[in-house]
Structure formats: structure tokens, C-alpha cells
JSON list of C-alpha atoms in Angstrom, two decimals:
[
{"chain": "A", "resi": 1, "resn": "UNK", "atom": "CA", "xyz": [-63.77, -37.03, 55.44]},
{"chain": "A", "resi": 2, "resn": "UNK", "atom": "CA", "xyz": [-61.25, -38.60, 53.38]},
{"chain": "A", "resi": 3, "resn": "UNK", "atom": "CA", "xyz": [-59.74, -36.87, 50.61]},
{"chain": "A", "resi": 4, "resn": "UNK", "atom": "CA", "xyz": [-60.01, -38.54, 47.22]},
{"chain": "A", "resi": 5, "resn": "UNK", "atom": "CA", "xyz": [-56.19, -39.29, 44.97]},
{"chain": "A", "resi": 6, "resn": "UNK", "atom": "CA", "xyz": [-57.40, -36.90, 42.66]},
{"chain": "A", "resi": 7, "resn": "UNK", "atom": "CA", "xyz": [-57.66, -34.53, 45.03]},
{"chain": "A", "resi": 8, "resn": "UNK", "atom": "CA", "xyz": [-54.58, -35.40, 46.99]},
{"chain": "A", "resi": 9, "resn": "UNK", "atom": "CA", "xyz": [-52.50, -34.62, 43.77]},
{"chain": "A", "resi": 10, "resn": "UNK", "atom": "CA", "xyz": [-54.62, -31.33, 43.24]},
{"chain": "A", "resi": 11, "resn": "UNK", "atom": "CA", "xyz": [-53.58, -30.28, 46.57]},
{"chain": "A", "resi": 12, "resn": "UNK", "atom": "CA", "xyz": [-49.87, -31.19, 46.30]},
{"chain": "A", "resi": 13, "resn": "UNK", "atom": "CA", "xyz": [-50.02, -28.87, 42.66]},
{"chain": "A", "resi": 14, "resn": "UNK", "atom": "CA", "xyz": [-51.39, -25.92, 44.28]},
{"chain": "A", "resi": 15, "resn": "UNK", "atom": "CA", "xyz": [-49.14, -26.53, 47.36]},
{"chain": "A", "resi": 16, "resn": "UNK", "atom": "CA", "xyz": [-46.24, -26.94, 44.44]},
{"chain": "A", "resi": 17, "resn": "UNK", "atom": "CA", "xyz": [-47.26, -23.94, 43.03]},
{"chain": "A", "resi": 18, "resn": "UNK", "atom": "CA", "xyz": [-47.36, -21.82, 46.07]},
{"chain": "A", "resi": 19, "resn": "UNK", "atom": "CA", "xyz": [-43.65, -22.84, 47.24]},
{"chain": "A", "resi": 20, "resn": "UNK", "atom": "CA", "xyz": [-42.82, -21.60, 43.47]},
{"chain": "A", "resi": 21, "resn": "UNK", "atom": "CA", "xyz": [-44.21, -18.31, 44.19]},
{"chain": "A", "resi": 22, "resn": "UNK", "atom": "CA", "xyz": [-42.90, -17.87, 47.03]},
{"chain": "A", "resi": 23, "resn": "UNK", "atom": "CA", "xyz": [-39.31, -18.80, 46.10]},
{"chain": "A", "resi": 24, "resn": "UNK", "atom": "CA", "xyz": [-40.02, -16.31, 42.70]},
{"chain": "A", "resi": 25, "resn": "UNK", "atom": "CA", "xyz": [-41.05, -13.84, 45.07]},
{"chain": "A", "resi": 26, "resn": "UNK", "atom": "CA", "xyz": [-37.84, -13.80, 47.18]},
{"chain": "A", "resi": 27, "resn": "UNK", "atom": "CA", "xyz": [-35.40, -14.21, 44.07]},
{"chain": "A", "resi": 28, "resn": "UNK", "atom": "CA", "xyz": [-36.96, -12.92, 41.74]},
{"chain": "A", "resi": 29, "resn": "UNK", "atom": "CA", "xyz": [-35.02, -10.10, 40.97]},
{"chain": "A", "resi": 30, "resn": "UNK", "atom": "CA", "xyz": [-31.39, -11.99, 40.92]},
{"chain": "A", "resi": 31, "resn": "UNK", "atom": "CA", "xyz": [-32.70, -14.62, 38.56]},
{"chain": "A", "resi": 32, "resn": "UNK", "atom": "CA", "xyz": [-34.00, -11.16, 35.80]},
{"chain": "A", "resi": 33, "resn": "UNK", "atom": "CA", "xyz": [-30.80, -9.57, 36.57]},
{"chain": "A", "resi": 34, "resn": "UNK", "atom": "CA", "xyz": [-29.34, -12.50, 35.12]},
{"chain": "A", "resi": 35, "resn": "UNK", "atom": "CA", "xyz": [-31.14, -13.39, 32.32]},
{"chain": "A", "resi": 36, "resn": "UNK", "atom": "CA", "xyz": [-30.57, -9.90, 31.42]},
{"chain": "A", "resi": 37, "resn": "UNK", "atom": "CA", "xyz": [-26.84, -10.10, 31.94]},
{"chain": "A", "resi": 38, "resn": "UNK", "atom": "CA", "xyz": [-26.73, -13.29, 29.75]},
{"chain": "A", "resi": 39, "resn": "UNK", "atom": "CA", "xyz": [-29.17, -11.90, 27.13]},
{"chain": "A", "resi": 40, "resn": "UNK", "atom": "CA", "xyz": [-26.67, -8.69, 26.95]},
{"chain": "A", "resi": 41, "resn": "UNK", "atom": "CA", "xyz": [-24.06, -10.86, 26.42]},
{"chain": "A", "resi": 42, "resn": "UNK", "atom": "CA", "xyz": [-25.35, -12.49, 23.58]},
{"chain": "A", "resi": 43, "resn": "UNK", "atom": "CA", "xyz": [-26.19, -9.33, 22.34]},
{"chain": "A", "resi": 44, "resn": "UNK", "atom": "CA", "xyz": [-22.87, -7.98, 22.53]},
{"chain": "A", "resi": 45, "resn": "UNK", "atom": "CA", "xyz": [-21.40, -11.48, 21.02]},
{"chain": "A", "resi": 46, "resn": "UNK", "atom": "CA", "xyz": [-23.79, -11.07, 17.86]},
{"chain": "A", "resi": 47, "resn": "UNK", "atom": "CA", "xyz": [-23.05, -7.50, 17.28]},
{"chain": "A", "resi": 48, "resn": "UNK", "atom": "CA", "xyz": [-19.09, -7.75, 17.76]},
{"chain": "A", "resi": 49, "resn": "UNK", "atom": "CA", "xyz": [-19.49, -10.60, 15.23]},
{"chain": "A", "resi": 50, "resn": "UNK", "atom": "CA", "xyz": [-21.40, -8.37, 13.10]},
{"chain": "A", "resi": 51, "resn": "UNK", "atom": "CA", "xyz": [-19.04, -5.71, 13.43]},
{"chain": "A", "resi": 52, "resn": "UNK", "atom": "CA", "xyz": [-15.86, -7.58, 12.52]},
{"chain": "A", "resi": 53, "resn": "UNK", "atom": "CA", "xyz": [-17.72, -9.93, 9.40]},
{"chain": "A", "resi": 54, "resn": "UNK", "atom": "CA", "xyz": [-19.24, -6.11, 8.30]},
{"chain": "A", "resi": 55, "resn": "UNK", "atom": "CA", "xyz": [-15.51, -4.86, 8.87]},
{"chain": "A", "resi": 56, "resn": "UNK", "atom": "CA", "xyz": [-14.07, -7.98, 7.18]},
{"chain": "A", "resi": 57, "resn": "UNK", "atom": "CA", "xyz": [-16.01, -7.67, 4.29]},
{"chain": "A", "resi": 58, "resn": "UNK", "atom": "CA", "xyz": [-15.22, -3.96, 3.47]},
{"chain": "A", "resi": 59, "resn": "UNK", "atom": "CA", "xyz": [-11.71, -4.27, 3.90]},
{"chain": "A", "resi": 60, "resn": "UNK", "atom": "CA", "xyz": [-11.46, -7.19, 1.03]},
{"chain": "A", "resi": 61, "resn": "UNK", "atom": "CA", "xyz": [-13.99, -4.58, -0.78]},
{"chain": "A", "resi": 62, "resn": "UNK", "atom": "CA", "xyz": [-10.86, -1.97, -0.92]},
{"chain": "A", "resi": 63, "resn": "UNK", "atom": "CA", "xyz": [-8.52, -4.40, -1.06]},
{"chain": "A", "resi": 64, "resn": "UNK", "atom": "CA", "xyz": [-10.19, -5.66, -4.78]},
{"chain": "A", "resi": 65, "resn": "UNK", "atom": "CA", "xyz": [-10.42, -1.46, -5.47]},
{"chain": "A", "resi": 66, "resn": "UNK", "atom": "CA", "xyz": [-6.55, -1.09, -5.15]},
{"chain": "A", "resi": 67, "resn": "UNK", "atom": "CA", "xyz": [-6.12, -4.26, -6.64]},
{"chain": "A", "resi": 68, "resn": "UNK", "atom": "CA", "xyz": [-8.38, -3.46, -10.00]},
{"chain": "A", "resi": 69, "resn": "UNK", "atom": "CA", "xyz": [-6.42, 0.24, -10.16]},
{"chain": "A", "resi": 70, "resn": "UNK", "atom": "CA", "xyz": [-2.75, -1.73, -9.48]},
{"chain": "A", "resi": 71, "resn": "UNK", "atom": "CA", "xyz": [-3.30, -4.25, -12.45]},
{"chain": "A", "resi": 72, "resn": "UNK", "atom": "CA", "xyz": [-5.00, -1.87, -15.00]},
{"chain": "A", "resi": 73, "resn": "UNK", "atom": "CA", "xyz": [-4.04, -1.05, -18.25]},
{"chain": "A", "resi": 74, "resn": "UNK", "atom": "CA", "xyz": [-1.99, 1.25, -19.61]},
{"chain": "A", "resi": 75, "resn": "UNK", "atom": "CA", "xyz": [-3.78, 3.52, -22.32]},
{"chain": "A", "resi": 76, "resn": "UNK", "atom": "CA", "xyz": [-1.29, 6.50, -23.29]},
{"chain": "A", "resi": 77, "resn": "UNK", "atom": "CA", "xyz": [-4.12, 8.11, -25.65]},
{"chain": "A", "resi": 78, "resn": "UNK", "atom": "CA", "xyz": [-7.35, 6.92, -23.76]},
{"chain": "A", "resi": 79, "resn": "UNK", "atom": "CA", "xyz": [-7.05, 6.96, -20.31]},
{"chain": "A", "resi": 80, "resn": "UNK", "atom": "CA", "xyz": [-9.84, 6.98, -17.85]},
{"chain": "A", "resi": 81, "resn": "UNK", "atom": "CA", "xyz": [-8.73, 6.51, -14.74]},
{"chain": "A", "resi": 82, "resn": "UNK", "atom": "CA", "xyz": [-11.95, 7.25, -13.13]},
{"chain": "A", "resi": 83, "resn": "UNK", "atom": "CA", "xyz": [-13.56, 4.54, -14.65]},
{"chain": "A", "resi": 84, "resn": "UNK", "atom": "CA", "xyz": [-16.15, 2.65, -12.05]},
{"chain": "A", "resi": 85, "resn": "UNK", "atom": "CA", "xyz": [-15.33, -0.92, -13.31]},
{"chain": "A", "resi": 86, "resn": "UNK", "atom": "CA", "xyz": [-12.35, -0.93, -15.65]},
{"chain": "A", "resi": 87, "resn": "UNK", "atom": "CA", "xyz": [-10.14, 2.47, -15.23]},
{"chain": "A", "resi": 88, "resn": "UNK", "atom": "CA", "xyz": [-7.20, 3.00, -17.64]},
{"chain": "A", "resi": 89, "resn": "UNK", "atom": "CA", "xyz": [-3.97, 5.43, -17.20]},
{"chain": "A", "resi": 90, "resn": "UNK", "atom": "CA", "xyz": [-1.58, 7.22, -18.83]},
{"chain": "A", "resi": 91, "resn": "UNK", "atom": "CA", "xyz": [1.15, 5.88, -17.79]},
{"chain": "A", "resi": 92, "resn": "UNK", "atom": "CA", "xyz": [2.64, 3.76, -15.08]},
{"chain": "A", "resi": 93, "resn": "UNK", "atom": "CA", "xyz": [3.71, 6.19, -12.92]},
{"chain": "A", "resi": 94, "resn": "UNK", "atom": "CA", "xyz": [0.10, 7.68, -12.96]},
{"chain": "A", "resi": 95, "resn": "UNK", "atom": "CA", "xyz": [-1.26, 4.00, -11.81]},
{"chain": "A", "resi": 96, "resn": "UNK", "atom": "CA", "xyz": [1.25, 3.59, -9.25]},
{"chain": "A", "resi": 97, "resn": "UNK", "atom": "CA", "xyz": [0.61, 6.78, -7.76]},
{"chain": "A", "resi": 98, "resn": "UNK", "atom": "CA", "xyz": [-3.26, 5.91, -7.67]},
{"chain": "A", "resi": 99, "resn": "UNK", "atom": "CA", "xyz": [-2.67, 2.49, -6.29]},
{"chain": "A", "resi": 100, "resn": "UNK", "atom": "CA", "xyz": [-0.29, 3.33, -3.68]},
{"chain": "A", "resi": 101, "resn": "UNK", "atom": "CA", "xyz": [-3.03, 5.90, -2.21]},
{"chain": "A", "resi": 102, "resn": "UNK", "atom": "CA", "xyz": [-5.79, 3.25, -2.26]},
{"chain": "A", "resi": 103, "resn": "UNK", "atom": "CA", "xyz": [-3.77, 0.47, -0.38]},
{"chain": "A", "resi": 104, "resn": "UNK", "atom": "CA", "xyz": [-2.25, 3.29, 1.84]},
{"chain": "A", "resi": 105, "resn": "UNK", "atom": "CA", "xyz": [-6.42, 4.11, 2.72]},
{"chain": "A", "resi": 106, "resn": "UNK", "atom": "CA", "xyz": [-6.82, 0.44, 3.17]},
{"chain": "A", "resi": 107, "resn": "UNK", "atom": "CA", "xyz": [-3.82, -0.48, 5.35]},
{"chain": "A", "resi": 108, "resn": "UNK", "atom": "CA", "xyz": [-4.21, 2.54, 7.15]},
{"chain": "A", "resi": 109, "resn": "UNK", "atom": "CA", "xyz": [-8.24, 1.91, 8.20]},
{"chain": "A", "resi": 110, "resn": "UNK", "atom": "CA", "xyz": [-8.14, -2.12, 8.04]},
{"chain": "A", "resi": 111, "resn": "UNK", "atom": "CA", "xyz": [-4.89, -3.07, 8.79]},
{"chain": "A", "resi": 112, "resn": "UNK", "atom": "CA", "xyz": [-6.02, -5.21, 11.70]},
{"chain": "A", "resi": 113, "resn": "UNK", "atom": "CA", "xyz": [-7.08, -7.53, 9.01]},
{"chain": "A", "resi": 114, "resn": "UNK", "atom": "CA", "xyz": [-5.82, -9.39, 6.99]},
{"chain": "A", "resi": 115, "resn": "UNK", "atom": "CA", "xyz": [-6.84, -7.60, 3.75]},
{"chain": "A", "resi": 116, "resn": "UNK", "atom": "CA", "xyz": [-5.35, -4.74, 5.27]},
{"chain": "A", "resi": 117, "resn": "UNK", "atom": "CA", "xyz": [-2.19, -6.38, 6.06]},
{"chain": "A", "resi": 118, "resn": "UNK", "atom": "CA", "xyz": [-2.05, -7.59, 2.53]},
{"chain": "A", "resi": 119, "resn": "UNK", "atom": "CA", "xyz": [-2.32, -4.22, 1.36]},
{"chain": "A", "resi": 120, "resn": "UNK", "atom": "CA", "xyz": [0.62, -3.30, 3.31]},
{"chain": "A", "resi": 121, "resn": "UNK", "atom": "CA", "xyz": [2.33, -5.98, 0.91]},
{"chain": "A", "resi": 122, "resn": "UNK", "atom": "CA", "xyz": [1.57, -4.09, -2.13]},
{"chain": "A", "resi": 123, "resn": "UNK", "atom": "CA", "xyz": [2.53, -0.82, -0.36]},
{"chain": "A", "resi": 124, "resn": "UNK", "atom": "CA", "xyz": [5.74, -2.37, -0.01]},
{"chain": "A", "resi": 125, "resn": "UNK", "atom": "CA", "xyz": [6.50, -3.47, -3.18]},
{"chain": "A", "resi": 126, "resn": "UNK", "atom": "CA", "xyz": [5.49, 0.33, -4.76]},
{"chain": "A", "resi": 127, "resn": "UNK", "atom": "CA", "xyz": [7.72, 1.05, -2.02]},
{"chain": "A", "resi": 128, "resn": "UNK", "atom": "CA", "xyz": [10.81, -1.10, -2.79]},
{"chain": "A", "resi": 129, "resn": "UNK", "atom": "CA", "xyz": [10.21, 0.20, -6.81]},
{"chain": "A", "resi": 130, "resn": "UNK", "atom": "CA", "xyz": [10.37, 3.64, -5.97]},
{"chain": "A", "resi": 131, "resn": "UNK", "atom": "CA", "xyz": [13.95, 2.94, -4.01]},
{"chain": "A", "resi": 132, "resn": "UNK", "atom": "CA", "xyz": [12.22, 3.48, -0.47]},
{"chain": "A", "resi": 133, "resn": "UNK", "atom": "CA", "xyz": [13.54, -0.10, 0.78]},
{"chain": "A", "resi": 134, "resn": "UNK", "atom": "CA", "xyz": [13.89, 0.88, 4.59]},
{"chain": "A", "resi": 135, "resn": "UNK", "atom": "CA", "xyz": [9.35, 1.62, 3.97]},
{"chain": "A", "resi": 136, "resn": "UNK", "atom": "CA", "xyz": [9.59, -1.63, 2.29]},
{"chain": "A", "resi": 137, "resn": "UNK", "atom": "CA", "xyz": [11.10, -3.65, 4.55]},
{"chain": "A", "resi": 138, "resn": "UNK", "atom": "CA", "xyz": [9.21, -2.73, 7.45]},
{"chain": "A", "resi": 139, "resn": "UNK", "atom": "CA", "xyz": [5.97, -3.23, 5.65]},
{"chain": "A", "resi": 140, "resn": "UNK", "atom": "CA", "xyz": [6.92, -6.72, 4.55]},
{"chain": "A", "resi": 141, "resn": "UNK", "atom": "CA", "xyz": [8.19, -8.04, 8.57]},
{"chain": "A", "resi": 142, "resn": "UNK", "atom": "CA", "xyz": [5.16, -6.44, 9.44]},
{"chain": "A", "resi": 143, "resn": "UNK", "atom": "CA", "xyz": [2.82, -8.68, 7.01]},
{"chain": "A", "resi": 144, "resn": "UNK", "atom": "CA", "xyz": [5.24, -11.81, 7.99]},
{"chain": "A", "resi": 145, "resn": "UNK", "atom": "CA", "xyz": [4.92, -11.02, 11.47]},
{"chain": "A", "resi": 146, "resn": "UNK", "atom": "CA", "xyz": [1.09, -11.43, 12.03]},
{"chain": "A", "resi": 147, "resn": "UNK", "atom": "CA", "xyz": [0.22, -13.75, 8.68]},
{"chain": "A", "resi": 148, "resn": "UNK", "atom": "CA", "xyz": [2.94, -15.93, 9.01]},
{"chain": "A", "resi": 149, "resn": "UNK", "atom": "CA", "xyz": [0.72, -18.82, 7.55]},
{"chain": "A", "resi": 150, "resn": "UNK", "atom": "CA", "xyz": [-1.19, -17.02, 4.84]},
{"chain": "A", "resi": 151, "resn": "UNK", "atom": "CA", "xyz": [-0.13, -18.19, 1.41]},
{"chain": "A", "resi": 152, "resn": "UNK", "atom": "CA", "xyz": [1.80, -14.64, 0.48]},
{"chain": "A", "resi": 153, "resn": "UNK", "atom": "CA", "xyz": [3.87, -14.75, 3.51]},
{"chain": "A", "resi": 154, "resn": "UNK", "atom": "CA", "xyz": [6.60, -17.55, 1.08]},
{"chain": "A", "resi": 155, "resn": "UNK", "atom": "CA", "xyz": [6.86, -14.74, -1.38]},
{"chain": "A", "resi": 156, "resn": "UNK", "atom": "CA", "xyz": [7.03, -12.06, 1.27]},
{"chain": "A", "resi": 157, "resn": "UNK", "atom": "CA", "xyz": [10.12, -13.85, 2.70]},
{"chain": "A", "resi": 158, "resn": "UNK", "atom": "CA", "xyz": [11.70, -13.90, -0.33]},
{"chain": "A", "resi": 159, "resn": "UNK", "atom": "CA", "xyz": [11.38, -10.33, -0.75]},
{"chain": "A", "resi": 160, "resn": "UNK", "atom": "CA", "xyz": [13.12, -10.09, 2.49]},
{"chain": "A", "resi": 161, "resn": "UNK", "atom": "CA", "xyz": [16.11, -12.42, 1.43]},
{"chain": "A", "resi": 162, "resn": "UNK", "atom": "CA", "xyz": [16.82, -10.04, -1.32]},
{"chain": "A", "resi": 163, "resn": "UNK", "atom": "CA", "xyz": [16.61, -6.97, 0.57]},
{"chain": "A", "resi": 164, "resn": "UNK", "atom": "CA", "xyz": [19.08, -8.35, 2.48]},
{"chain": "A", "resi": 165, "resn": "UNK", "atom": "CA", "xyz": [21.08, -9.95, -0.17]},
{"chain": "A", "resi": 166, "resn": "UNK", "atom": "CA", "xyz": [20.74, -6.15, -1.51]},
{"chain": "A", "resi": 167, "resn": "UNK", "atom": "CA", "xyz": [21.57, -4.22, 1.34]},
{"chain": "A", "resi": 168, "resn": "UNK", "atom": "CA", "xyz": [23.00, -5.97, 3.68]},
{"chain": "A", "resi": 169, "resn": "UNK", "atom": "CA", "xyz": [25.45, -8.26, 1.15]},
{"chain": "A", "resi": 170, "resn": "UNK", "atom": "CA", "xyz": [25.35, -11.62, 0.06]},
{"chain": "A", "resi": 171, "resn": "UNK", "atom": "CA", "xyz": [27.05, -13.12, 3.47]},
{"chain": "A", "resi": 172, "resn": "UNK", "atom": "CA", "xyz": [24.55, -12.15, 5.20]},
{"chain": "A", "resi": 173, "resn": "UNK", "atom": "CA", "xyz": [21.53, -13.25, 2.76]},
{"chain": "A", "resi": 174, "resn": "UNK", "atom": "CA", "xyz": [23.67, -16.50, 3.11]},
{"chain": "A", "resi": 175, "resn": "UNK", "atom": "CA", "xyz": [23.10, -16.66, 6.76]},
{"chain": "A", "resi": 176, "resn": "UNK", "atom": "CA", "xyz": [19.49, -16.37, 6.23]},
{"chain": "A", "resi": 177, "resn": "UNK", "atom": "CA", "xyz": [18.80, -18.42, 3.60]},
{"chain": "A", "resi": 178, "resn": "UNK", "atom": "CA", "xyz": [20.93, -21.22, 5.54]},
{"chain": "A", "resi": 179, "resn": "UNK", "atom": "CA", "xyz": [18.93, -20.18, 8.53]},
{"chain": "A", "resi": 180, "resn": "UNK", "atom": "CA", "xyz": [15.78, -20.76, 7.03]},
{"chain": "A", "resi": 181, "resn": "UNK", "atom": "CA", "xyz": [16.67, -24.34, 5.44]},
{"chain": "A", "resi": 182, "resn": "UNK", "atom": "CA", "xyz": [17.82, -25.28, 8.82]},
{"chain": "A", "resi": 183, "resn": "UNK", "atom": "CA", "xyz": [14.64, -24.58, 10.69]},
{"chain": "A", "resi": 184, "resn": "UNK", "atom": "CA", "xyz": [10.85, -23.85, 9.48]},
{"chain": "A", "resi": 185, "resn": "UNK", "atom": "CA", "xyz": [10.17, -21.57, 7.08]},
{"chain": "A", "resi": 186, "resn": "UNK", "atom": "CA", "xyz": [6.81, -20.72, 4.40]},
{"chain": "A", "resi": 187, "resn": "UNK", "atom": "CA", "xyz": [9.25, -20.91, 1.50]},
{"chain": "A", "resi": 188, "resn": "UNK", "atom": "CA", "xyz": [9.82, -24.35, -0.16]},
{"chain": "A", "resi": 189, "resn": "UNK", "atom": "CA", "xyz": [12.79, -25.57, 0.02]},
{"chain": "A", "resi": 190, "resn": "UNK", "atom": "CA", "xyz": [13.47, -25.68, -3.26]},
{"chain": "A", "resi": 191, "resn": "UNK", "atom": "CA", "xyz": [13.14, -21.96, -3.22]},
{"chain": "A", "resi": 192, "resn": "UNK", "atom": "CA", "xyz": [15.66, -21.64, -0.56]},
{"chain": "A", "resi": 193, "resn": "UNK", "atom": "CA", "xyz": [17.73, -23.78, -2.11]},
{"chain": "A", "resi": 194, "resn": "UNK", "atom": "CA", "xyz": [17.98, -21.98, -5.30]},
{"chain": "A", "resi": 195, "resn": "UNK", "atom": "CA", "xyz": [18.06, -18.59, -4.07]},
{"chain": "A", "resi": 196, "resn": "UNK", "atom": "CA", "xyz": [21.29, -19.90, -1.49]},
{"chain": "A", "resi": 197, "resn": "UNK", "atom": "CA", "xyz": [22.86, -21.00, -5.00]},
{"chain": "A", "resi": 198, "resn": "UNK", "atom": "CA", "xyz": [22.42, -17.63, -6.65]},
{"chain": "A", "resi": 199, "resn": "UNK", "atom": "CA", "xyz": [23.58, -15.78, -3.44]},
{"chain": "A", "resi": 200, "resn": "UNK", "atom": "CA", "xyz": [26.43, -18.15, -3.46]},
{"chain": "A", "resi": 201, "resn": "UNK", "atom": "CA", "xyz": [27.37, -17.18, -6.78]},
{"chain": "A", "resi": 202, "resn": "UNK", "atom": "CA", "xyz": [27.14, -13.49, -6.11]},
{"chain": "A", "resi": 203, "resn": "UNK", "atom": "CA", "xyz": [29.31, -14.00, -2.82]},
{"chain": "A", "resi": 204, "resn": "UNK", "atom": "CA", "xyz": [32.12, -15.68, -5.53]},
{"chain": "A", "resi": 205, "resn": "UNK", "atom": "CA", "xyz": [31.65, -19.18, -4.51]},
{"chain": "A", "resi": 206, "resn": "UNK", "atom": "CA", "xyz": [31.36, -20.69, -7.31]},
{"chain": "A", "resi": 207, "resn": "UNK", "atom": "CA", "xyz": [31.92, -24.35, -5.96]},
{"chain": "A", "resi": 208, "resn": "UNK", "atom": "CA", "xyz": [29.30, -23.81, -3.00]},
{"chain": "A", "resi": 209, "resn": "UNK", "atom": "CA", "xyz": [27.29, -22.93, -5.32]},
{"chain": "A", "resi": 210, "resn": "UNK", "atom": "CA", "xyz": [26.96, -26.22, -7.65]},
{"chain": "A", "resi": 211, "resn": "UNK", "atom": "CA", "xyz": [26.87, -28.16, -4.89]},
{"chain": "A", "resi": 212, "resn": "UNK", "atom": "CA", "xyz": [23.64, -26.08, -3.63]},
{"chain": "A", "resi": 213, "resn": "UNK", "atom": "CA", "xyz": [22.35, -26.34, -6.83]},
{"chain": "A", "resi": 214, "resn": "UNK", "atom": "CA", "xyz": [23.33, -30.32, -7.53]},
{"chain": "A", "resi": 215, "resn": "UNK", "atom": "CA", "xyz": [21.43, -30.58, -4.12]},
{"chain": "A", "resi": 216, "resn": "UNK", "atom": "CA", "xyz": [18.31, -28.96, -5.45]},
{"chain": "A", "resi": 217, "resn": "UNK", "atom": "CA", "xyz": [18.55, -31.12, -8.27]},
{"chain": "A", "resi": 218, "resn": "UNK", "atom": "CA", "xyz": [18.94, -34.54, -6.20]},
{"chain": "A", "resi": 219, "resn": "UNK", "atom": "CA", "xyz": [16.75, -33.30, -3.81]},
{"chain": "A", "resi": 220, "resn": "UNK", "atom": "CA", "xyz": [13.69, -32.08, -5.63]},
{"chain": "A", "resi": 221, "resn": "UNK", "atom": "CA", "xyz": [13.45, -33.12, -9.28]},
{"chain": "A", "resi": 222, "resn": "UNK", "atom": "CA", "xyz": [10.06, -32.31, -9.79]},
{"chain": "A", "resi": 223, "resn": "UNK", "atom": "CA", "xyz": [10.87, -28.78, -9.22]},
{"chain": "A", "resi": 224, "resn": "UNK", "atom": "CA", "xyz": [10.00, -26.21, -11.31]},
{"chain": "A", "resi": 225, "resn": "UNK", "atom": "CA", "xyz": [13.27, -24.85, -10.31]},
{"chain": "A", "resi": 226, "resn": "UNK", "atom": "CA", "xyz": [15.60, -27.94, -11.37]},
{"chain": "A", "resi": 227, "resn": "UNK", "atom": "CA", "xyz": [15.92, -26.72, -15.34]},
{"chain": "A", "resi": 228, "resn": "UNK", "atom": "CA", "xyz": [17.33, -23.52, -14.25]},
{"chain": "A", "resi": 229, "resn": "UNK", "atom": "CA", "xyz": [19.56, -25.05, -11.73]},
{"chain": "A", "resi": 230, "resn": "UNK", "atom": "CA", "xyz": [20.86, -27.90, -14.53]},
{"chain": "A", "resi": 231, "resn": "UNK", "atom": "CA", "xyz": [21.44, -25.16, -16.45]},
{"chain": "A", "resi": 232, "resn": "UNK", "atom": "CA", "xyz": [23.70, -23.05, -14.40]},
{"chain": "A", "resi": 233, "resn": "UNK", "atom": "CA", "xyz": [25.16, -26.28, -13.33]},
{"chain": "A", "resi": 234, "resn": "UNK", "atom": "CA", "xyz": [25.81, -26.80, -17.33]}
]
């Protein structure tokens, strides 16, 4: 009896089917091992991004804490330091102290981020204030070594050059600063430019130094810098 089309293609379906099965049957457990080894992956991927956006986002949280205590205002007769939104001090020394614990808890716990590294920054500057410059500087070519391109790393620098300008003498601060110009660097050269003239000038070399300076002038005359440079040219 001859078998109709439809029932040719009904046959080839459930024969279709069958094969399916079958294969199912045989690998069925290698293909659920690995859609569950690719959904746990995704899994993990999602949660480790949750973890370090969650992580992220509490660091800058302490990071604007320190940052509100660090820029308060001084009130001599009407402090409140404990103040949720807008805390006041006695005195400077009482804000420092305060500030220096809250980026010390946030560099200490986040300091794989960048808020935490930036934290560091401040740490170093209370640091430098208080006459600690050895805490200071290795704070500061810590920051520069891992956020080389963030936008604070050109004033970090600088705090470098006169650390070393500081303790290390201005031939040496000299070397740097020529360094720098000479290569890449985050600080403008404008900035280097300037600061080589006033390191000149502290070294005694008084000539180097105009011509640094009559270079920054040539060089860059929409500088912010060039008025103070005319001047100690003048």
C-alpha cells in the first residue's frame, strides 16, 4: 500500500524525533553538566561584578565622609564634630586628627580602589604637614604608581618634586624636573617648567633660571603661569 507525502513526512518526524532521543539519552548528562558549568559562570561573573560596583560604591561613600570632616569649618565656640551632615571643630588640629583616621579606615579597607588610593593622597598630605615626609612620600609613589592617569596624579608629582627639592636638594629636584620635561609626564609642561625655574633659583643659578622662565614664557603664553614668570623675569 503506498504511503501518502503526508505521511512520509510524519514518519521521517517521528523517526527525527527518535534519533533525538536517543542521542539525548546517551549525552545527556555532558550537555547538563555544561549548561550548568556555563550558567555558574555567569553567575559568578554577575556576582563578582556586583561585588566590586557594591565595593566601588562604598569606598567613594567614605571617601566623601573624610572628605566632608577634612574641609569643615572651624568653630572655636560651637563645635560639633559629630554632626551627621555638616560637623564643625575646635580647632584644626582636632579636624586633622579626625580626618586622618577616616582616610586611614578608607585606605586601609578600599585601597584596591581608586577612592581608596585617593585617600592615601590625603593621608599623605596630613602626613607631609605633620613633618612625617618619609609616610608621605611613600603614600604619594604609591597613588602615582597604580593611578598614573587619574587627574590627581599631576599634582601628586609635584608633591614629589618638592619633597625632593626638600630633602634631597635642589640638584637633584633639577634632575627630575629635567627628567620629566624630557620624557612623559601628567604635569604640564608649563608646570615643569616653572617649578625647574624656581629650583634653579634656589640651586643659585640665577641665569638658568631666566632662561627657564623666558622659555615658559615663549613657549606657553596662555599660561596661567606666564605673569609670575614675567615677573620674576622683571
Amino acid at each position: 500500500m503506498s504511503m501518502t507525502r503526508k505521511e512520509l513526512k510524519r514518519d521521517e518526524v517521528r523517526e527525527g524525533m527518535f534519533t533525538a532521543v536517543e542521542w539525548l539519552g546517551a549525552h545527556g548528562r555532558n550537555i547538563l553538566i555544561a549548561v550548568g558549568a556555563l550558567l555558574a559562570l555567569v553567575v559568578v561573573a554577575v556576582l563578582a561584578f556586583s561585588i566590586a560596583r557594591s565595593r566601588g560604591e562604598r569606598a567613594q561613600e567614605h571617601l566623601a565622609e573624610a572628605m566632608r570632616v577634612y574641609t569643615a569649618p572651624i568653630h572655636a565656640t560651637a563645635a560639633d564634630p559629630d554632626h551627621e551632615t555638616n560637623p564643625t571643630f575646635a580647632s584644626e588640629e582636632a579636624r586633622r586628627a579626625r580626618a586622618r583616621d577616616m582616610f586611614a579606615e578608607t585606605h586601609e579597607r578600599y585601597g584596591s580602589t581608586t577612592p581608596g588610593r585617593i585617600a592615601g593622597v590625603y593621608l599623605g598630605e596630613i602626613a607631609a604637614r605633620e613633618g612625617d615626609l618619609t609616610r608621605a612620600r611613600e603614600l604619594w609613589e604609591g597613588f602615582v604608581a597604580k593611578e598614573d592617569r587619574n587627574a590627581l596624579a599631576a599634582t601628586v608629582r609635584l608633591n614629589l618634586l618638592s619633597l625632593d627639592r626638600q630633602e634631597k636638594g635642589a640638584a637633584a629636584a633639577e634632575e627630575s624636573l629635567r627628567r620629566a620635561l624630557d620624557g612623559e609626564s601628567a604635569v604640564p609642561a608649563d608646570v615643569l617648567l616653572y617649578e625647574l625655574g624656581v629650583t634653579l633659583e634656589a640651586a643659585g643659578k640665577p641665569d638658568d633660571a631666566r632662561e627657564v622662565f623666558q622659555r615658559l614664557v615663549d613657549e606657553h603664553p596662555a599660561s596661567s603661569l606666564v605673569t609670575e614668570a614675567r615677573a620674576r623675569l622683571g
